[in-house]
mmCIF file of C-alpha atoms in Angstrom:
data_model
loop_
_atom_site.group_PDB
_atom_site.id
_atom_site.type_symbol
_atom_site.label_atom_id
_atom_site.label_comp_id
_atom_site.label_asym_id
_atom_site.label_seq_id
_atom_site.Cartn_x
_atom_site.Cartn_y
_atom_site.Cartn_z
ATOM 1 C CA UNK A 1 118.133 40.808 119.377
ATOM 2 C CA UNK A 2 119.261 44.586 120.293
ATOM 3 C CA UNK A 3 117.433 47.139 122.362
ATOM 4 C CA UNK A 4 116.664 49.179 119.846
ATOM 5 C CA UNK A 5 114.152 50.763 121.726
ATOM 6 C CA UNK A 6 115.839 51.601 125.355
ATOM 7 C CA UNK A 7 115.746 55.268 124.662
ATOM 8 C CA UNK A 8 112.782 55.446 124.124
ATOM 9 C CA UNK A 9 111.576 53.677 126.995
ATOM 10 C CA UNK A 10 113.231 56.408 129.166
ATOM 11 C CA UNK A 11 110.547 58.550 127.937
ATOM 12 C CA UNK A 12 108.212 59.937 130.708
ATOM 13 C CA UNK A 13 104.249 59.505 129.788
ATOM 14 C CA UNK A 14 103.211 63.167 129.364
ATOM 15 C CA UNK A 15 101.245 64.675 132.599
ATOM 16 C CA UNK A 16 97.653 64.486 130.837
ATOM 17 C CA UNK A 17 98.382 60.425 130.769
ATOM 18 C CA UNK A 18 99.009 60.461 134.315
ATOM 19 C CA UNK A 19 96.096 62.072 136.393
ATOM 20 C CA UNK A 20 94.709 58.617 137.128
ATOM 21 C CA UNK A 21 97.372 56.729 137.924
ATOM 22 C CA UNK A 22 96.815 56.980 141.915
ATOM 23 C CA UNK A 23 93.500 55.568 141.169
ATOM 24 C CA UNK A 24 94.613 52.442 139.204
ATOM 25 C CA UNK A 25 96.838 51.515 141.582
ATOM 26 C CA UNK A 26 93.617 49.363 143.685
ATOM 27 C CA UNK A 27 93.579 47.519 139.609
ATOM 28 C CA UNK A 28 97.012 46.873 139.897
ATOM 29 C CA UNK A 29 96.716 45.053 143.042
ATOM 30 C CA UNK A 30 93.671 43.311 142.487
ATOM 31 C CA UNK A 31 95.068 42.078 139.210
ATOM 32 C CA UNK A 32 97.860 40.927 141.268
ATOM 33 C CA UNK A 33 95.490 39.133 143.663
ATOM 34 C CA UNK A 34 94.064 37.430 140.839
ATOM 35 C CA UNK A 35 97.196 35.828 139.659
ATOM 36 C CA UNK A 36 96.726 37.811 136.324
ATOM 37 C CA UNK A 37 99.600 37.871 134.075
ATOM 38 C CA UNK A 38 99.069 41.065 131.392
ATOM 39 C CA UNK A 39 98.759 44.025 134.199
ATOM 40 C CA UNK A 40 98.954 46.818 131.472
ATOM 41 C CA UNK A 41 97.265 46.242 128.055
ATOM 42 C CA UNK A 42 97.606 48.531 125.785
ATOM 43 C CA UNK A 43 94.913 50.040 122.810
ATOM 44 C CA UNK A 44 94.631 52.025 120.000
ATOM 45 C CA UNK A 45 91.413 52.167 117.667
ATOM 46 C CA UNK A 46 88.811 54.037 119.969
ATOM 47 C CA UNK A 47 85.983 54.826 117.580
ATOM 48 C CA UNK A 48 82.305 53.288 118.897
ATOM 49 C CA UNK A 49 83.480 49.469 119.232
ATOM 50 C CA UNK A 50 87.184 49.970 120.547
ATOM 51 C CA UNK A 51 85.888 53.088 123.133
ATOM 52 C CA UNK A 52 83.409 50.342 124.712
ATOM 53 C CA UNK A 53 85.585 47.440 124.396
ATOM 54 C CA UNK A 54 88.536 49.395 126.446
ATOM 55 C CA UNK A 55 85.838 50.649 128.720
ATOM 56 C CA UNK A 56 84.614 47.082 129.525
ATOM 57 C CA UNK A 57 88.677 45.797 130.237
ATOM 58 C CA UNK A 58 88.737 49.573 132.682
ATOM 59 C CA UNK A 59 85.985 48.469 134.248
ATOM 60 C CA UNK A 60 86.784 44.766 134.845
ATOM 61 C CA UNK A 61 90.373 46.071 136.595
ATOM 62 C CA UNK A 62 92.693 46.050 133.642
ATOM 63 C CA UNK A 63 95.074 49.215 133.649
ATOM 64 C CA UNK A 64 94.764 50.663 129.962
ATOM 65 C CA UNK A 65 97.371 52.314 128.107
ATOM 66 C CA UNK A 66 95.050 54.017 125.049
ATOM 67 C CA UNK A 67 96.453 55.753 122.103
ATOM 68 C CA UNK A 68 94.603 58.497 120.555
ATOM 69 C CA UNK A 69 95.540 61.215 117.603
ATOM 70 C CA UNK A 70 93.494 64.095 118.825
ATOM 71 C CA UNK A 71 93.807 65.950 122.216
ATOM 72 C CA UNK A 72 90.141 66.678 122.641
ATOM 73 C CA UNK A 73 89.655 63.287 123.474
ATOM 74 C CA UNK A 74 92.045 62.564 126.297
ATOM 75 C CA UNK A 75 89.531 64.115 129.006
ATOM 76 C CA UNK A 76 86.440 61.989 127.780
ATOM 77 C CA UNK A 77 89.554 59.133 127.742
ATOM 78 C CA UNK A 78 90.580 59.693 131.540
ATOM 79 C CA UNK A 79 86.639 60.161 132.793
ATOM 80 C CA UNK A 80 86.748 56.267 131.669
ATOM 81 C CA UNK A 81 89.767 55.272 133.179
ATOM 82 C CA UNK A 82 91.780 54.998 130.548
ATOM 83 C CA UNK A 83 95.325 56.226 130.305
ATOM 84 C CA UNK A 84 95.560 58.047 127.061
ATOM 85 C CA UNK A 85 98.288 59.431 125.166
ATOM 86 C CA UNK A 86 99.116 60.816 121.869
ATOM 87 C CA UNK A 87 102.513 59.079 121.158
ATOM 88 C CA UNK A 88 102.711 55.645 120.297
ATOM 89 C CA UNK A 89 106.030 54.517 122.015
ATOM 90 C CA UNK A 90 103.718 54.736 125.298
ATOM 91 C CA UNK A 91 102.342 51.753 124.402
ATOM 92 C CA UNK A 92 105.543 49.842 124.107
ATOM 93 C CA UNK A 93 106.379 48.047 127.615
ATOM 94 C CA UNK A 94 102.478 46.904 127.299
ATOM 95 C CA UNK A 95 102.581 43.389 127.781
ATOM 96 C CA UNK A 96 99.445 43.106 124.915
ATOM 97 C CA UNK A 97 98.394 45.335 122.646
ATOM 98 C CA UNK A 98 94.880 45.517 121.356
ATOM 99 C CA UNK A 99 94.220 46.880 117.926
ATOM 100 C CA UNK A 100 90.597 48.031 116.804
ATOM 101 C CA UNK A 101 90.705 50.015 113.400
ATOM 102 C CA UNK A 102 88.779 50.277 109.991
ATOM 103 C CA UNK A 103 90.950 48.607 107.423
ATOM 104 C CA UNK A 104 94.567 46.915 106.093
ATOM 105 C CA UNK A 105 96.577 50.544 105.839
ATOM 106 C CA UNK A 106 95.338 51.485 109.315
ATOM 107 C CA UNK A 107 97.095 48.444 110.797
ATOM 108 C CA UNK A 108 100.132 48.295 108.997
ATOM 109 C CA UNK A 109 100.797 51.830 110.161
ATOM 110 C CA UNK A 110 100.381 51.265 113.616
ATOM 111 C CA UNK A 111 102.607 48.402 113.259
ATOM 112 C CA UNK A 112 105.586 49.232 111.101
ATOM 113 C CA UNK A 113 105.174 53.085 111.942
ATOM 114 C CA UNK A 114 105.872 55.882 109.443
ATOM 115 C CA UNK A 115 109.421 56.111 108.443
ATOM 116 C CA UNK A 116 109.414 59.185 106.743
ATOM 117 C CA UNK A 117 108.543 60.768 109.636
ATOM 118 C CA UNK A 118 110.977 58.355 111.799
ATOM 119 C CA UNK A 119 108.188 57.139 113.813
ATOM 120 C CA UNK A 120 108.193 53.348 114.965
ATOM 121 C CA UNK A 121 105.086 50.917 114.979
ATOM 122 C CA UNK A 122 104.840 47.638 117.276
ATOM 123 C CA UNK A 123 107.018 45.864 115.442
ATOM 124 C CA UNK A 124 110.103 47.527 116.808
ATOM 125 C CA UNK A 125 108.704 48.956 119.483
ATOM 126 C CA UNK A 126 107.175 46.146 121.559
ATOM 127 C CA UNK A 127 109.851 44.278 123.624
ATOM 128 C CA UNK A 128 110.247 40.509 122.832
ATOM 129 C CA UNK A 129 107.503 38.343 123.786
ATOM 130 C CA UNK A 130 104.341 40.874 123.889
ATOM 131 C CA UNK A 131 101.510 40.278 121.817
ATOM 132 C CA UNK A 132 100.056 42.465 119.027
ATOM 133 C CA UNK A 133 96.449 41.356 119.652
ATOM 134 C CA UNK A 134 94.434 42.328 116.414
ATOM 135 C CA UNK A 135 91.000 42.295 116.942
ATOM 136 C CA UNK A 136 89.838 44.461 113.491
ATOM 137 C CA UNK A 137 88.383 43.130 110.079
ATOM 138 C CA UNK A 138 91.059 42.739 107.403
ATOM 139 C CA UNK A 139 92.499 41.129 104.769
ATOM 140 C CA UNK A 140 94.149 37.373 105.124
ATOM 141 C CA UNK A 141 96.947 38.290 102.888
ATOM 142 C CA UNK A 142 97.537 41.395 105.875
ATOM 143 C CA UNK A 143 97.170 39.197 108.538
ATOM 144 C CA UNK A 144 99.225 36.801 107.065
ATOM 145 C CA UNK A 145 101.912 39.968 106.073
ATOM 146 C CA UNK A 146 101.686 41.657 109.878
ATOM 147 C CA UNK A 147 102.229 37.851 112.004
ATOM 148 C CA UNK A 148 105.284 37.470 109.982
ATOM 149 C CA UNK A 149 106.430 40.730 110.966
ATOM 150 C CA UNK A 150 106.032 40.293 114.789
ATOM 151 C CA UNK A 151 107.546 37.055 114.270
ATOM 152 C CA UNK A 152 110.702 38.393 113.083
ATOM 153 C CA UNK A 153 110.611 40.904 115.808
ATOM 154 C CA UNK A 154 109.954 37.848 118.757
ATOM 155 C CA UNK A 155 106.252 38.627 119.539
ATOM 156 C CA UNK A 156 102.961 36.882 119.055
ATOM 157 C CA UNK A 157 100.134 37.936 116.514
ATOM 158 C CA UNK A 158 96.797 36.632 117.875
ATOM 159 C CA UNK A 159 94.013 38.026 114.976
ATOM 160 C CA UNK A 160 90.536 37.821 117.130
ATOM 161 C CA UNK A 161 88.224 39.770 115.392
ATOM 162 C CA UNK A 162 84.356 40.054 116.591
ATOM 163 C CA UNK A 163 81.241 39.536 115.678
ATOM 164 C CA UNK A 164 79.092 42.293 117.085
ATOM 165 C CA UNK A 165 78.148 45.583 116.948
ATOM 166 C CA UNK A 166 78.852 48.966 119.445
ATOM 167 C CA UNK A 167 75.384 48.024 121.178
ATOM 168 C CA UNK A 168 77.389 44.340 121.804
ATOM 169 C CA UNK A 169 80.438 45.331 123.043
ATOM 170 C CA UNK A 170 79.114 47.948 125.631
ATOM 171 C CA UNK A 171 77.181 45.018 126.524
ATOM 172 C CA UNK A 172 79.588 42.211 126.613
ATOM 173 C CA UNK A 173 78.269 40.275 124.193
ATOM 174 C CA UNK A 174 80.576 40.096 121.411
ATOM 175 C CA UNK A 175 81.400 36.825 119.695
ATOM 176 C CA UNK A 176 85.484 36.251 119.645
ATOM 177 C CA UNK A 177 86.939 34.799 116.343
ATOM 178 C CA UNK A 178 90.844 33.529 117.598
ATOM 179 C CA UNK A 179 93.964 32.331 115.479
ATOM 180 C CA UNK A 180 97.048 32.532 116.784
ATOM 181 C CA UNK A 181 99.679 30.480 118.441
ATOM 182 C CA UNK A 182 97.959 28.166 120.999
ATOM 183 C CA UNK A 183 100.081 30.123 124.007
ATOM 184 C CA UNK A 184 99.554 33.497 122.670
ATOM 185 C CA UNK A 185 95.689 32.951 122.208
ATOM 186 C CA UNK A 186 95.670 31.377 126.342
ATOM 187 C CA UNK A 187 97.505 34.471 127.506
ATOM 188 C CA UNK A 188 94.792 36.612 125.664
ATOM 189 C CA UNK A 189 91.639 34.563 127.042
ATOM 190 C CA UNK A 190 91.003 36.155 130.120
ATOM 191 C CA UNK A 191 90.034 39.701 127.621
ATOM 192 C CA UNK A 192 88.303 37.653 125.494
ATOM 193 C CA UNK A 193 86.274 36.574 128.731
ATOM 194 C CA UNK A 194 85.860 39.911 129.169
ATOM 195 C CA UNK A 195 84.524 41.597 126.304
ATOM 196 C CA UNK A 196 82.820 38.365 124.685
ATOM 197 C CA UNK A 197 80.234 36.344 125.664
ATOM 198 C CA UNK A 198 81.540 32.978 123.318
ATOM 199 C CA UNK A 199 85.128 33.005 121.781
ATOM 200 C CA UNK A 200 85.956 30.360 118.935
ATOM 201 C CA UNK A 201 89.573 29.619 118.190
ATOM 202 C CA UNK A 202 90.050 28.420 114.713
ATOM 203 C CA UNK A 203 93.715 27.147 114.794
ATOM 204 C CA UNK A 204 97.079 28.409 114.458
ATOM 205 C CA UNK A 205 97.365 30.382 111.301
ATOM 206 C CA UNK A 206 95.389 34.180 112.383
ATOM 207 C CA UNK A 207 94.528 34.616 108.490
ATOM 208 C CA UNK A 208 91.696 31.709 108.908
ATOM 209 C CA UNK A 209 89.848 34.334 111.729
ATOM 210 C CA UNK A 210 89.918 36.929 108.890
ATOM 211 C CA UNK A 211 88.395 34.640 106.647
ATOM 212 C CA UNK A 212 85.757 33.583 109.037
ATOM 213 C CA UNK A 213 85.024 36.890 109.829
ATOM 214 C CA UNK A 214 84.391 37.865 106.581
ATOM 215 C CA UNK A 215 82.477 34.858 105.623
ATOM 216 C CA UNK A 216 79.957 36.270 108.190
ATOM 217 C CA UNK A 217 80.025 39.790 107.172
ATOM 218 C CA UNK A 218 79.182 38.554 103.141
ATOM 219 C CA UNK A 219 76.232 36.494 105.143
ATOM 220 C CA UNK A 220 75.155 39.296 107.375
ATOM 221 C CA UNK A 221 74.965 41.944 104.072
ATOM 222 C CA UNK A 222 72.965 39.313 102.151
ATOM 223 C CA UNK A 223 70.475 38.695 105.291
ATOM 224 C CA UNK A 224 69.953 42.377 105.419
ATOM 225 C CA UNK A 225 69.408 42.450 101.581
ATOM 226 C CA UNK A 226 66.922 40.060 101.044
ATOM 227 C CA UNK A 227 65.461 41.655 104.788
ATOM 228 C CA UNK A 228 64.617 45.033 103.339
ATOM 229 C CA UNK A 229 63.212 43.129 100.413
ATOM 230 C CA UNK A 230 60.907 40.905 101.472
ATOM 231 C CA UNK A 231 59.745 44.293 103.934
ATOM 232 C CA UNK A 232 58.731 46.459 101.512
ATOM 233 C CA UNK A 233 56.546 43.762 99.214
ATOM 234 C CA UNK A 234 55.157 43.554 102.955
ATOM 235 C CA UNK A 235 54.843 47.718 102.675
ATOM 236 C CA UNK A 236 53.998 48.236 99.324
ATOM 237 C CA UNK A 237 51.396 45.149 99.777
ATOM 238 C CA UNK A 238 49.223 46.994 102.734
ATOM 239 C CA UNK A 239 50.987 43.803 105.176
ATOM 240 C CA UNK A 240 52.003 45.251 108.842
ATOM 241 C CA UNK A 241 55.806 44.775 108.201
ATOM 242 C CA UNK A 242 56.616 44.710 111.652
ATOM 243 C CA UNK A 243 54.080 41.722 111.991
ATOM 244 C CA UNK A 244 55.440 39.699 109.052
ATOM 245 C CA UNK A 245 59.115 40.218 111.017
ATOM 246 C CA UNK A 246 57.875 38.826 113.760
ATOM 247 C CA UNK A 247 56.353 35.787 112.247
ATOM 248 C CA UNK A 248 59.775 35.199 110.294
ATOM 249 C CA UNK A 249 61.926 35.376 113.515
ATOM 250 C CA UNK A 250 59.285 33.526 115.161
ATOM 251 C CA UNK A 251 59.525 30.472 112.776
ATOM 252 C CA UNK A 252 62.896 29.802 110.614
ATOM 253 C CA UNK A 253 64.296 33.039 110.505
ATOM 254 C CA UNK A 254 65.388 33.743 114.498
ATOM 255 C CA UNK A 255 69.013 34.777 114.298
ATOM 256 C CA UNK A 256 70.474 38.058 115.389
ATOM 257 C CA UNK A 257 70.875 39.740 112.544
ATOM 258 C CA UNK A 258 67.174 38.855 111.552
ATOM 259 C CA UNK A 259 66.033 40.546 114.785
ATOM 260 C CA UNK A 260 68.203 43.285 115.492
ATOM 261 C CA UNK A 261 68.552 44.385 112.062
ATOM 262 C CA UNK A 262 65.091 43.117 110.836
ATOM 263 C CA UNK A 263 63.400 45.544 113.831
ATOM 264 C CA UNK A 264 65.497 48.760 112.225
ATOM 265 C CA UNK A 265 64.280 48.172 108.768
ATOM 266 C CA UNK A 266 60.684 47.047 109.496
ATOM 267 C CA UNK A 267 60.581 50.153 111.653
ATOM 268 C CA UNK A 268 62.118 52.161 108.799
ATOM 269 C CA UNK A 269 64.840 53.443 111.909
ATOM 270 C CA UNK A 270 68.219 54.174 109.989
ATOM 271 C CA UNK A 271 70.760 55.527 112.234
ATOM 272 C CA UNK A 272 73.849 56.972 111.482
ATOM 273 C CA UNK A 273 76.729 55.373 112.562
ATOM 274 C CA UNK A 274 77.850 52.051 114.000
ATOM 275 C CA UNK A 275 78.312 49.574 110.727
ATOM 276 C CA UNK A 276 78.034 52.508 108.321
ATOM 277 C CA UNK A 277 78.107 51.449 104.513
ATOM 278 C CA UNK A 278 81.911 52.175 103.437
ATOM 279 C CA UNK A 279 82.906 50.004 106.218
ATOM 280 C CA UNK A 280 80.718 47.275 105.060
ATOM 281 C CA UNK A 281 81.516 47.829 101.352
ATOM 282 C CA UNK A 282 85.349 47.226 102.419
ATOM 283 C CA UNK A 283 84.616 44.342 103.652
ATOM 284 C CA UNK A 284 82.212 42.604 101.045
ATOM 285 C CA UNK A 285 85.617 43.725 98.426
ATOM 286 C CA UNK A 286 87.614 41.454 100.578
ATOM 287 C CA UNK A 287 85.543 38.468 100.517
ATOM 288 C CA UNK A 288 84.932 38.788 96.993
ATOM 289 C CA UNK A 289 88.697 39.037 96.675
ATOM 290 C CA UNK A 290 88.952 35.899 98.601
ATOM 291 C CA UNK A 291 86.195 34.264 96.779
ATOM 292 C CA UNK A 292 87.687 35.059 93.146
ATOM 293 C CA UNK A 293 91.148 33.385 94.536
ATOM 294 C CA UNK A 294 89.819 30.426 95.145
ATOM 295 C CA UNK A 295 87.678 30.720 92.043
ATOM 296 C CA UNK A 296 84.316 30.754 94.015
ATOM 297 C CA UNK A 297 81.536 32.483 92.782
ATOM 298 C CA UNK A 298 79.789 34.758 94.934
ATOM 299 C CA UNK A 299 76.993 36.169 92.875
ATOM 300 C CA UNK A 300 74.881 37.214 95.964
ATOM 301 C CA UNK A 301 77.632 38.816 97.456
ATOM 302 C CA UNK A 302 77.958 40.583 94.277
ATOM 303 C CA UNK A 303 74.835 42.041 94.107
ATOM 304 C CA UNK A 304 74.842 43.792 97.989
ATOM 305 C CA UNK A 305 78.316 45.078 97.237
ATOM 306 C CA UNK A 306 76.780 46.871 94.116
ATOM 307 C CA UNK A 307 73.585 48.113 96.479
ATOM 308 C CA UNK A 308 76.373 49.676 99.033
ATOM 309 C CA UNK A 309 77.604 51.759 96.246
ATOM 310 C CA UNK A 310 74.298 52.625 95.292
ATOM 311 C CA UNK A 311 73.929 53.552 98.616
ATOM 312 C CA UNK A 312 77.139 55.726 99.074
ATOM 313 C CA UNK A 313 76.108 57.142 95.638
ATOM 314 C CA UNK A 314 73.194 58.362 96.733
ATOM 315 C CA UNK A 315 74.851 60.121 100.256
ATOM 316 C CA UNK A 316 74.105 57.268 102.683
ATOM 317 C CA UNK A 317 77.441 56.933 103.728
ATOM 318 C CA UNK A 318 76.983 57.631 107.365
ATOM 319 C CA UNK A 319 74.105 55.446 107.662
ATOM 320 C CA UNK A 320 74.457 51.784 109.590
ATOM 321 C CA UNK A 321 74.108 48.886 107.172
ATOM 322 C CA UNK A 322 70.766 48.139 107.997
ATOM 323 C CA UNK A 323 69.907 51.199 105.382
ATOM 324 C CA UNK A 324 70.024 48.099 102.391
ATOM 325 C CA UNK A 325 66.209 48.024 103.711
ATOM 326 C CA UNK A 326 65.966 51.477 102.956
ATOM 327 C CA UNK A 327 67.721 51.028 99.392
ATOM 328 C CA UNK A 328 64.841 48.367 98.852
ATOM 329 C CA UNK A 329 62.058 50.589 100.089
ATOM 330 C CA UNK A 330 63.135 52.871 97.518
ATOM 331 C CA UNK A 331 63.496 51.333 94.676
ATOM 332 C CA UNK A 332 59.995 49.594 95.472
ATOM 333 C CA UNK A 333 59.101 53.140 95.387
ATOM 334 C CA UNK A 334 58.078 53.627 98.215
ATOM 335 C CA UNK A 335 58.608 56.803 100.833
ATOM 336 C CA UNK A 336 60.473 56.598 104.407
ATOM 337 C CA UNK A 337 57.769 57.305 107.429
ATOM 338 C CA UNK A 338 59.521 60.421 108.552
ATOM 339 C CA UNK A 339 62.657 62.816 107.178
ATOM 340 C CA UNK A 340 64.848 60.870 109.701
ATOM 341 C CA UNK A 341 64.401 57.707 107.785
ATOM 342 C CA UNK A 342 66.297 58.926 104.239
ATOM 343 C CA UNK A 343 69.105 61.814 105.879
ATOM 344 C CA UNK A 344 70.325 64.225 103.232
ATOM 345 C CA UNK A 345 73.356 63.662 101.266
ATOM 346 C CA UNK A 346 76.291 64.092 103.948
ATOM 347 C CA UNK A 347 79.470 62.650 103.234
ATOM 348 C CA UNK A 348 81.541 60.493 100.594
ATOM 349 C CA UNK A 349 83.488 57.809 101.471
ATOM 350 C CA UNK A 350 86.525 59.141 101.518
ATOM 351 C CA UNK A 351 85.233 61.913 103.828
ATOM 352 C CA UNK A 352 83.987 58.634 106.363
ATOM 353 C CA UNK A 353 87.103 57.165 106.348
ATOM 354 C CA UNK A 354 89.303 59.970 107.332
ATOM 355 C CA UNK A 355 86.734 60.311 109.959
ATOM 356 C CA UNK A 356 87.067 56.733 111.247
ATOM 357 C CA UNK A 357 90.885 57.174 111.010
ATOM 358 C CA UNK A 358 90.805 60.125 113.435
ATOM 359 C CA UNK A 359 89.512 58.189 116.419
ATOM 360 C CA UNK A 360 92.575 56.358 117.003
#
């Protein structure tokens, strides 16, 4: 296959990219000590799950090569360790590349570039044999699309994505979903070891991770349905809500997503941010998608995807996921505890996504 990227290569990482470099040089060594293969691993997708999950590999020795879009990020970027820089051709002599971003589009720009503008993704740009780690939540027919196109190029496609949310991956605790080529996914264990606490691989073909992943997500949306149900009969009933959530998790109901999520809508806390509504409304559309394929109904499923446009419809876009319970409390008509429980009207979904787009 040609070098058809030795000229850009040449290219010298702009000066802002380089402050820390005599400071990763102990990494380098230690890696070296370690008998660690992937010295340099590059990233791009640093909204609140990719910024902690690059932190983490930083922090555990790894030298980071991080791709970002806007400048006023690179300082908070070097503070962490992380070599930032707003060109993607940086990230090309990266042994792995991580990818962390919202959706199908997102991807398949980063990896076959925009031509109009005569910029190159990862598929030209990586040299033969690196791996295009993907560890975001999208379609099976686009992980299916983007391993053939690394393929053709001579690198591996290892789809991982995670079960967690920013909380879990500051903390390490994110659960690894792997499918990939049995080699590629081995070369990649050592970061799974490091930003998951349990990693699951799931055979050779990555679109099966996608599928699993979204499997969950349809799950998790339906827990957290049914959650902020059953809470406010418990509220509009005179029950302590937070009482009745403990007795559920205490009993049959004692997975994460009943606890974590379970404590923000018994305590009526609805942040904005971290799984925020048009994110989860994405992904419900793809498993539905998947579901009508394979001629599987999905009626639940069907009903939370319609609450998460009720939900965007009434300006609720920013809020985490957990908000179904505040959907429920509403139409059970009952108040929120405090103005911080139902935010004004803030932003469409259009508005969100552009947002989540700009952290790269």
């Amino acid at each position: 296959m040609p070098n058809r990227n030795a000229d850009r290569r040449s290219a010298p990482v702009p000066n802002t990219v380089t402050l820390k470099r005599a400071t990763t040089s102990s990494n380098h060594a230690s890696s070296r000590e370690r008998g660690d293969v992937e010295e340099t691993i590059g990233f791009i997708g640093l909204g609140r799950m990719g910024i902690a999950m690059a932190t983490n590999l930083v922090n555990s020795g790894r030298h980071v090569m991080a791709y970002v879009r806007k400048a006023d990020r690179v300082g908070e970027l070097i503070a962490r360790g992380l070599r930032p820089s707003n060109e993607i051709k940086h990230l090309f002599d990266c042994s792995i590349v991580i990818t962390m971003l919202p959706d199908d589009n997102a991807v398949r720009e980063v990896i076959l570039g925009r031509s109009g503008l005569g910029l190159d993704g990862l598929a030209l740009g990586l040299a033969p044999g690196a791996i295009h780690l993907s560890m975001s939540t999208i379609s099976t027919a686009a992980a299916s699309e983007f391993a053939a196109e690394h393929i053709k190029s001579g690198h591996g496609y290892v789809a991982a994505p995670v079960f967690g949310n920013p909380d879990a991956a500051k903390a390490r605790q994110l659960f690894i979903i792997a499918g990939g080529a049995a080699a590629d996914i081995e070369r990649c264990r050592p970061i799974f070891d490091i930003l998951g606490q349990k990693s699951f691989v799931v055979g050779s073909d990555p679109a099966t991770s996608n599928l699993i992943k979204l499997a969950g997500n349809a799950m998790g949306a339906a827990t957290l349905e049914i959650l902020g149900e059953v809470l406010a009969l418990a509220r509009k009933r005179g029950l302590d809500p937070g009482q009745l959530l403990d007795i559920l998790t205490g009993t049959m109901f004692g997975g994460r997503a009943h606890q974590i999520y379970g404590g923000k809508i018994a305590s009526q806390t609805y942040a904005r941010g971290g799984f925020v509504f048009p994110l989860a409304l994405k992904d419900l559309r793809l498993a539905l998608a998947e579901a009508e394929a394979a001629a599987v109904p999905m009626p639940s499923v069907s009903v939370v995807r319609d609450r998460l446009i009720a939900g965007i419809a009434r300006g609720y876009s920013e809020l985490d996921w957990s908000a179904l319970g505040l959907l429920a409390a509403e139409e059970a008509g009952l108040k929120p505890k405090s103005a911080d429980a139902a935010p004004e009207p803030m932003t469409s979904a259009p508005r969100l996504a552009a947002h989540a787009m700009n952290q790269r």
